[in-house]
Coordinates of C-alpha atoms and ligand atoms in Angstrom, one line a residue:
M1 CA 89.8 94.7 101.0
K2 CA 91.1 91.5 102.7
F3 CA 94.2 89.7 102.0
Y4 CA 94.5 86.0 102.3
S5 CA 97.6 83.9 103.0
L6 CA 98.7 81.7 100.0
N7 CA 99.4 78.9 102.5
K8 CA 95.7 79.1 103.6
L9 CA 96.5 78.4 107.3
S10 CA 96.3 82.0 108.6
P11 CA 93.3 84.3 108.9
S12 CA 92.7 87.0 106.3
V13 CA 93.7 90.5 107.2
D14 CA 93.3 94.0 106.0
F15 CA 95.9 96.2 104.2
K16 CA 97.2 97.5 107.6
E17 CA 97.9 94.1 109.2
A18 CA 99.3 92.7 105.9
T19 CA 101.8 95.7 105.8
I20 CA 102.8 95.5 109.4
R21 CA 103.3 91.7 109.2
G22 CA 104.9 91.4 105.9
Q23 CA 104.3 87.6 105.7
A24 CA 101.3 85.7 107.2
P25 CA 102.1 83.8 110.5
D26 CA 101.8 80.6 108.4
K27 CA 104.8 82.0 106.3
G28 CA 102.4 82.5 103.3
L29 CA 102.3 85.5 101.1
Y30 CA 99.3 87.7 101.2
F31 CA 97.1 88.0 98.2
P32 CA 94.0 90.2 97.6
E33 CA 90.7 88.4 97.9
I34 CA 89.4 90.1 94.7
I35 CA 91.2 91.8 91.9
P36 CA 89.4 95.3 91.5
Q37 CA 88.4 96.2 87.9
V38 CA 89.3 99.6 86.4
D39 CA 86.6 101.5 84.6
Q40 CA 86.7 101.4 80.7
N41 CA 86.4 105.2 80.7
F42 CA 89.5 105.3 82.9
V43 CA 91.5 103.2 80.5
N44 CA 90.3 105.0 77.3
G45 CA 90.7 108.4 78.7
I46 CA 93.9 107.9 80.7
E47 CA 95.9 110.6 78.7
K48 CA 93.8 113.3 80.4
I49 CA 94.1 112.0 83.9
P50 CA 97.0 113.4 86.3
D51 CA 99.5 110.8 87.4
E52 CA 98.6 111.1 91.1
E53 CA 94.9 110.5 90.3
I54 CA 95.8 107.4 88.3
A55 CA 97.9 106.0 91.1
F56 CA 95.3 106.8 93.7
T57 CA 92.5 105.1 91.7
I58 CA 94.7 102.0 91.3
I59 CA 95.8 101.7 95.0
H60 CA 92.6 102.9 96.8
P61 CA 90.6 99.7 96.5
Y62 CA 93.5 97.6 98.0
V63 CA 94.1 100.0 101.0
G64 CA 90.3 100.4 101.6
S65 CA 89.7 102.1 104.9
A66 CA 93.0 101.3 106.5
I67 CA 94.3 104.8 105.6
P68 CA 92.0 107.9 105.1
G69 CA 91.6 109.0 101.5
D70 CA 93.3 112.3 101.9
V71 CA 96.2 110.9 103.6
L72 CA 96.6 108.1 101.0
Y73 CA 96.4 110.8 98.2
N74 CA 99.4 112.5 99.8
I75 CA 101.3 109.3 100.2
V76 CA 100.7 108.5 96.5
K77 CA 101.8 112.0 95.5
E78 CA 105.0 111.9 97.5
T79 CA 105.7 108.4 96.0
I80 CA 105.7 109.5 92.4
N81 CA 107.2 112.9 92.7
F82 CA 109.8 112.3 89.8
P83 CA 109.4 111.7 86.1
I84 CA 108.7 108.2 84.6
P85 CA 109.1 108.9 80.8
L86 CA 108.6 106.5 78.0
V87 CA 111.6 107.0 75.6
K88 CA 111.8 105.7 72.1
V89 CA 114.9 103.5 71.5
N90 CA 114.2 102.3 68.0
E91 CA 111.2 101.8 65.6
N92 CA 109.5 99.3 67.7
I93 CA 111.0 99.4 71.1
Y94 CA 110.5 102.0 73.9
S95 CA 112.1 102.2 77.3
L96 CA 110.1 103.0 80.4
E97 CA 112.7 104.8 82.5
L98 CA 112.1 103.9 86.2
F99 CA 115.5 105.2 87.4
H100 CA 114.7 108.9 88.0
G101 CA 113.9 108.5 91.6
P102 CA 116.3 109.3 94.5
T103 CA 118.3 106.1 94.4
L104 CA 118.1 105.6 90.6
A105 CA 116.3 102.3 90.6
F106 CA 112.6 101.3 90.5
K107 CA 112.6 100.0 94.0
D108 CA 112.3 103.7 95.1
I109 CA 108.5 103.6 94.3
G110 CA 107.7 100.6 96.4
A111 CA 110.1 101.5 99.3
K112 CA 108.7 105.0 99.6
F113 CA 105.1 103.9 99.5
M114 CA 105.7 101.4 102.1
S115 CA 107.6 103.7 104.4
R116 CA 104.8 106.3 104.3
C117 CA 102.2 103.7 105.1
L118 CA 104.2 102.2 108.0
G119 CA 104.8 105.8 109.2
F120 CA 101.1 106.5 109.3
F121 CA 100.4 103.1 111.1
S122 CA 103.0 103.7 113.7
K123 CA 101.6 107.2 114.5
E124 CA 98.2 105.3 115.1
R125 CA 99.8 102.8 117.3
K126 CA 102.1 105.3 119.2
E127 CA 104.7 102.5 119.3
K128 CA 108.1 102.6 117.7
Q129 CA 108.7 100.2 114.9
V130 CA 112.0 98.7 113.9
V131 CA 112.4 97.9 110.3
L132 CA 115.1 95.3 109.7
V133 CA 116.4 94.4 106.2
A134 CA 119.3 92.6 104.6
T135 CA 120.3 93.9 101.2
S136 CA 122.5 92.8 98.3
G137 CA 122.5 96.3 96.9
D138 CA 119.6 98.1 95.7
T139 CA 117.0 97.5 98.4
G140 CA 119.1 99.1 101.1
G141 CA 119.4 102.4 99.3
A142 CA 115.7 102.6 98.4
V143 CA 114.7 101.7 102.0
A144 CA 117.1 104.1 103.5
N145 CA 115.9 106.9 101.3
G146 CA 112.3 106.0 101.8
F147 CA 112.3 105.8 105.6
Y148 CA 114.7 108.6 106.3
N149 CA 113.1 110.9 108.8
V150 CA 109.9 108.8 109.0
D151 CA 108.7 109.4 112.6
G152 CA 108.3 106.4 114.8
V153 CA 110.4 104.1 112.6
E154 CA 114.0 103.1 113.1
V155 CA 115.6 101.2 110.2
V156 CA 118.5 98.7 110.5
I157 CA 120.1 97.6 107.2
L158 CA 122.6 94.8 106.9
Y159 CA 124.9 94.6 103.9
P160 CA 127.8 92.4 103.0
S161 CA 131.2 94.1 103.2
G162 CA 132.9 94.6 99.9
K163 CA 130.0 93.2 97.9
V164 CA 127.9 96.2 97.0
S165 CA 129.0 98.9 94.5
A166 CA 130.5 102.2 95.7
V167 CA 127.3 104.1 94.8
Q168 CA 125.1 101.5 96.5
E169 CA 127.2 101.6 99.7
K170 CA 127.0 105.4 100.0
Q171 CA 123.3 105.3 99.3
L172 CA 122.6 103.2 102.4
T173 CA 125.2 104.3 104.9
T174 CA 125.2 108.1 104.8
H175 CA 121.8 109.2 106.0
G176 CA 122.2 108.9 109.8
R177 CA 119.3 109.8 112.1
N178 CA 116.8 106.9 112.0
I179 CA 118.8 104.9 109.5
H180 CA 121.5 102.6 110.8
A181 CA 123.6 100.6 108.5
I182 CA 125.7 97.6 109.5
E183 CA 128.5 96.4 107.3
V184 CA 128.6 92.7 107.9
N185 CA 132.0 90.7 107.5
G186 CA 130.3 88.1 105.4
S187 CA 128.0 87.4 102.4
F188 CA 124.6 88.5 101.6
D189 CA 123.3 85.1 102.7
D190 CA 125.0 85.7 106.1
C191 CA 123.1 89.0 106.4
Q192 CA 119.9 87.3 105.5
Q193 CA 120.5 84.5 108.0
L194 CA 121.2 87.2 110.8
V195 CA 117.9 88.9 110.0
K196 CA 116.1 85.6 110.1
Q197 CA 117.4 84.8 113.5
A198 CA 116.2 88.2 114.8
F199 CA 112.7 87.6 113.5
A200 CA 112.7 84.1 115.1
D201 CA 114.0 85.4 118.5
K202 CA 110.9 85.4 120.7
E203 CA 112.4 87.4 123.5
L204 CA 113.7 90.1 121.2
N205 CA 110.4 90.4 119.5
H206 CA 108.7 90.7 122.8
D207 CA 110.7 93.8 123.7
L208 CA 110.7 95.2 120.2
F209 CA 108.3 95.8 117.4
L210 CA 110.3 94.3 114.5
T211 CA 109.1 94.3 110.9
S212 CA 110.6 93.6 107.5
A213 CA 110.8 95.7 104.3
N214 CA 111.5 93.0 101.9
S215 CA 109.9 92.9 98.5
I216 CA 107.2 90.4 99.4
N217 CA 105.4 93.0 101.5
V218 CA 102.1 94.0 99.8
A219 CA 103.0 97.7 100.4
R220 CA 106.0 97.3 98.2
W221 CA 104.3 95.1 95.7
L222 CA 101.1 96.7 94.9
P223 CA 102.3 100.4 94.1
Q224 CA 104.4 98.9 91.3
Q225 CA 101.3 98.7 89.2
F226 CA 101.4 102.5 88.9
Y227 CA 104.0 102.7 86.2
Y228 CA 102.4 100.2 84.0
F229 CA 99.4 102.5 83.8
F230 CA 101.9 105.5 83.3
A231 CA 103.3 103.5 80.3
W232 CA 99.8 103.0 78.9
K233 CA 99.2 106.8 79.3
Q234 CA 102.2 107.7 77.2
W235 CA 101.6 104.9 74.5
E236 CA 100.6 106.4 71.3
S237 CA 99.1 103.5 69.4
K238 CA 96.3 102.7 71.7
E239 CA 94.8 100.3 69.0
N240 CA 97.8 98.1 69.3
P241 CA 98.6 97.6 72.9
P242 CA 102.4 97.1 73.9
V243 CA 104.2 93.9 74.6
M244 CA 105.8 94.5 78.1
S245 CA 109.3 93.0 78.9
V246 CA 110.2 93.1 82.6
P247 CA 113.8 92.4 83.9
S248 CA 112.9 89.9 86.6
G249 CA 114.6 88.5 89.7
N250 CA 112.2 88.0 92.6
F251 CA 109.2 88.5 90.2
G252 CA 107.5 91.2 92.3
N253 CA 107.6 93.9 89.5
I254 CA 106.2 91.7 86.8
C255 CA 103.7 90.3 89.1
A256 CA 102.4 93.8 89.7
G257 CA 102.2 94.3 85.9
L258 CA 100.2 91.1 85.6
L259 CA 97.9 92.3 88.4
A260 CA 97.4 95.5 86.5
H261 CA 96.5 93.5 83.4
A262 CA 94.1 91.4 85.4
S263 CA 92.4 94.7 86.4
G264 CA 91.8 95.8 83.0
L265 CA 95.1 97.4 81.7
P266 CA 95.5 96.7 78.0
V267 CA 98.8 94.7 77.3
Q268 CA 99.5 92.6 74.3
H269 CA 101.8 90.2 76.1
F270 CA 104.3 90.0 79.0
I271 CA 107.9 88.7 78.9
A272 CA 109.7 87.8 82.1
A273 CA 113.3 88.6 81.2
C274 CA 115.7 86.7 83.3
N275 CA 119.5 86.4 83.4
A276 CA 121.3 83.0 83.7
N277 CA 119.0 82.3 86.8
D278 CA 116.5 80.4 84.7
T279 CA 114.1 78.8 87.3
V280 CA 111.0 80.3 85.6
P281 CA 112.0 80.0 82.0
E282 CA 112.6 76.3 82.7
F283 CA 109.4 75.9 84.5
L284 CA 107.4 77.3 81.5
E285 CA 109.2 75.0 79.2
T286 CA 109.1 71.7 81.2
G287 CA 106.3 72.2 83.7
N288 CA 108.8 71.3 86.5
Y289 CA 109.4 74.0 89.2
K290 CA 112.9 73.5 90.5
P291 CA 114.4 76.3 92.6
K292 CA 118.2 76.5 92.3
R293 CA 121.1 78.2 94.0
A294 CA 121.5 81.8 92.5
V295 CA 124.4 82.2 90.2
A296 CA 126.3 85.6 90.0
T297 CA 125.7 87.6 86.8
L298 CA 126.2 91.2 85.6
S299 CA 122.6 92.0 86.3
N300 CA 123.1 91.2 90.1
A301 CA 119.7 92.5 91.3
M302 CA 118.1 89.6 89.4
D303 CA 120.4 86.9 90.8
V304 CA 117.5 85.0 92.4
G305 CA 117.3 81.1 92.1
E306 CA 114.0 80.9 94.0
P307 CA 111.8 83.9 93.1
G308 CA 109.7 84.7 96.0
N309 CA 106.9 86.3 94.2
F310 CA 106.3 83.7 91.6
I311 CA 103.7 82.0 93.7
R312 CA 101.7 85.2 93.4
V313 CA 102.1 85.2 89.6
M314 CA 100.6 81.7 89.5
E315 CA 97.7 82.7 91.8
I316 CA 96.6 85.5 89.4
F317 CA 96.1 82.5 87.0
H318 CA 94.6 80.2 89.6
Q319 CA 97.7 78.1 89.7
R320 CA 97.1 77.1 86.1
I321 CA 100.3 77.1 84.1
G322 CA 98.4 76.9 80.7
D323 CA 96.6 80.1 81.5
L324 CA 99.8 81.9 82.6
K325 CA 101.5 80.9 79.3
K326 CA 98.9 82.5 77.2
V327 CA 99.8 86.0 78.7
M328 CA 103.5 85.6 79.7
N329 CA 106.6 83.8 78.3
S330 CA 110.0 83.9 80.0
T331 CA 113.6 84.0 78.4
S332 CA 117.0 83.6 79.8
I333 CA 119.7 85.9 78.6
S334 CA 123.4 85.3 79.2
D335 CA 126.1 87.8 80.3
V336 CA 127.7 87.6 76.9
E337 CA 124.4 88.6 75.2
T338 CA 123.8 91.4 77.8
I339 CA 127.2 92.9 77.0
Q340 CA 126.5 92.7 73.2
A341 CA 123.2 94.4 73.6
I342 CA 124.7 97.3 75.7
K343 CA 127.4 97.8 73.1
K344 CA 125.1 97.5 70.1
V345 CA 122.3 99.8 71.5
N346 CA 124.9 102.3 72.6
V347 CA 126.4 102.6 69.1
E348 CA 123.3 102.2 66.8
Q349 CA 120.7 104.1 68.9
E350 CA 123.0 106.1 71.3
Y351 CA 121.0 104.9 74.2
L352 CA 122.8 103.5 77.2
L353 CA 121.4 100.5 78.8
D354 CA 122.2 99.2 82.3
P355 CA 122.8 95.4 82.6
H356 CA 119.2 94.8 83.9
G357 CA 117.6 96.9 81.2
A358 CA 119.8 95.2 78.6
V359 CA 118.2 91.9 79.5
G360 CA 114.7 93.3 79.2
F361 CA 115.6 94.9 75.8
L362 CA 117.1 91.7 74.3
A363 CA 114.3 89.6 75.4
L364 CA 111.8 92.0 73.8
Q365 CA 113.7 92.3 70.6
Q366 CA 113.8 88.5 70.3
Y367 CA 110.1 88.3 70.8
L368 CA 109.2 91.0 68.4
Q369 CA 111.3 89.4 65.6
K370 CA 108.9 86.4 65.9
H371 CA 105.9 88.6 66.1
P372 CA 106.1 91.1 63.3
G373 CA 103.6 94.0 63.5
Q374 CA 103.9 94.3 67.4
K375 CA 105.7 96.9 69.3
G376 CA 106.9 96.9 72.9
I377 CA 108.2 98.4 76.1
F378 CA 111.0 97.2 78.3
L379 CA 111.3 98.5 81.9
E380 CA 114.7 100.2 82.4
T381 CA 114.9 99.3 86.1
A382 CA 118.2 101.1 87.0
H383 CA 120.4 104.0 85.9
P384 CA 123.5 102.8 84.1
V385 CA 125.6 104.8 86.5
K386 CA 124.6 102.5 89.3
F387 CA 126.7 99.8 87.5
A388 CA 129.3 102.2 86.2
D389 CA 132.3 100.0 86.3
T390 CA 130.6 97.2 84.2
V391 CA 129.1 99.6 81.8
K392 CA 132.2 101.7 81.3
S393 CA 134.3 98.7 80.5
I394 CA 131.7 97.6 77.9
I395 CA 131.5 100.9 76.1
N396 CA 135.0 102.0 76.7
R397 CA 134.3 105.5 77.8
E398 CA 133.5 107.4 81.0
I399 CA 129.9 108.1 81.9
D400 CA 128.6 111.2 83.3
L401 CA 127.6 111.1 87.0
P402 CA 124.3 112.7 87.8
L403 CA 124.7 115.5 90.5
A404 CA 122.9 113.5 93.1
I405 CA 125.5 110.8 92.8
Q406 CA 128.4 113.2 92.9
E407 CA 127.1 114.6 96.0
I408 CA 126.4 111.3 97.7
L409 CA 129.9 110.0 96.9
N410 CA 131.4 112.8 98.9
K411 CA 129.3 112.0 102.0
T412 CA 130.5 110.1 105.1
N413 CA 129.9 106.4 105.5
L414 CA 128.3 106.2 109.0
S415 CA 128.0 102.3 109.0
V416 CA 129.2 100.2 111.9
N417 CA 131.1 97.0 111.3
M418 CA 130.0 93.6 112.6
N419 CA 131.1 90.1 112.4
V420 CA 128.6 87.3 111.6
N421 CA 127.5 86.9 115.1
Y422 CA 124.0 86.9 116.1
S423 CA 124.5 88.1 119.7
D424 CA 126.2 91.3 118.3
L425 CA 123.2 92.2 116.2
R426 CA 120.9 91.4 119.1
D427 CA 122.7 93.8 121.4
F428 CA 122.6 96.4 118.6
L429 CA 118.9 96.1 118.2
K430 CA 118.3 96.4 122.0
Q431 CA 119.1 100.0 121.9
F432 CA 115.8 100.6 120.3
K433 CA 113.7 99.3 123.2
Ligands
PLP1 C1 115.3 94.4 92.2 C2 115.6 94.7 90.7 C3 115.1 93.9 89.7 C4 114.3 92.7 89.9 O1 113.0 93.1 90.2 P1 112.0 91.9 90.9 O2 110.8 92.6 91.3 O3 112.8 91.3 92.0 O4 111.7 90.9 89.8 C5 115.5 94.3 88.4 N1 116.4 95.3 88.1 C6 116.8 96.1 89.2 C7 117.8 97.1 88.8 C8 116.5 95.8 90.5 O5 117.0 96.6 91.5

């Protein structure tokens, strides 16, 4: 399989090159030249197929010969070694719980898959790679966990001091070994700016093999298709496929769902559930694409004003907005509505939503009210405990901390502190020469 750059100014590359580079030299995102089709027997008989076989079947055409089949099979198996249950919330609405992984958010899947692929490629190259990433919270923990102890890969994570939750901070600062966390005295934008400077630094890149682990990397994007198939596997009324509501920020997750659908997965309709950052809902309504500055909300992992993966969503529909609108709509949900949804579902269904899942739930409920007879699934993208302070104050009670969280809160923060000063970061990175 080849991947072309959406800017069309760089040559097509295979899965290995696309993973190592992240972005094409012309700054375009990589997109598969063809969308593989799944077999009808696979779709109809999915209940009997083991999860790792489903995942392998989906990802194998994209990876092609870049990774031997037996190695890829093991990577897939390690990636999905936790449950992804479909839980009934009310008569028409189900929650696909993506938060049972090591850092309690769905990014574990993409990060783990990518880390294993890079680990394999670095073994082949016999050259140390340095993964450099800025995080506003969830990405850092997932990347730290995914890459911990992966041979040949050093990971440097920059996070803004005082702006990530207590759980998130421990998840990215306590590993040690090949994971290096830097607490930056600045904002997330400052962290991102420092990372960009490092990637643009020719001399540094001559000495070091630097690579990024952000969500536009194909190795993080493509494995997210897995859980849409797992949802279908657990869906009881196969004659009436589900509406799928996806809490969306950078639009990587829903883009994977749309890709799965384009490959033959039955889905009635997609909803891109957004918070107050409404670039896409507005685009679908007006036809004008106007990226904005992100505004802060309760569902902070979706605070994106310029969704990086949206160009890929459009590419699935050959850049035709009319065709996209037949399959997907997009709604903007406010913080006030998010709070009401968490409260109401906690009382009426005794189900605790996190702020991101709440946005997905509400967008789905609103859609189903207008489309009687349909049923749907929202993706619960994070465990409520990751946003404990917010959730506790909404439901007025303590929430139980899972054992993994209790343990991590007792670990030592190993981060180093740094001012927003590129030469300091540069010196730090040079130790990996
Ligand atoms: C990253 C994230 C999202 C947004 O996913 P995208 O792929 O960026 O659209 C939603 N919820 C949670 C909890 C996240 O961490």
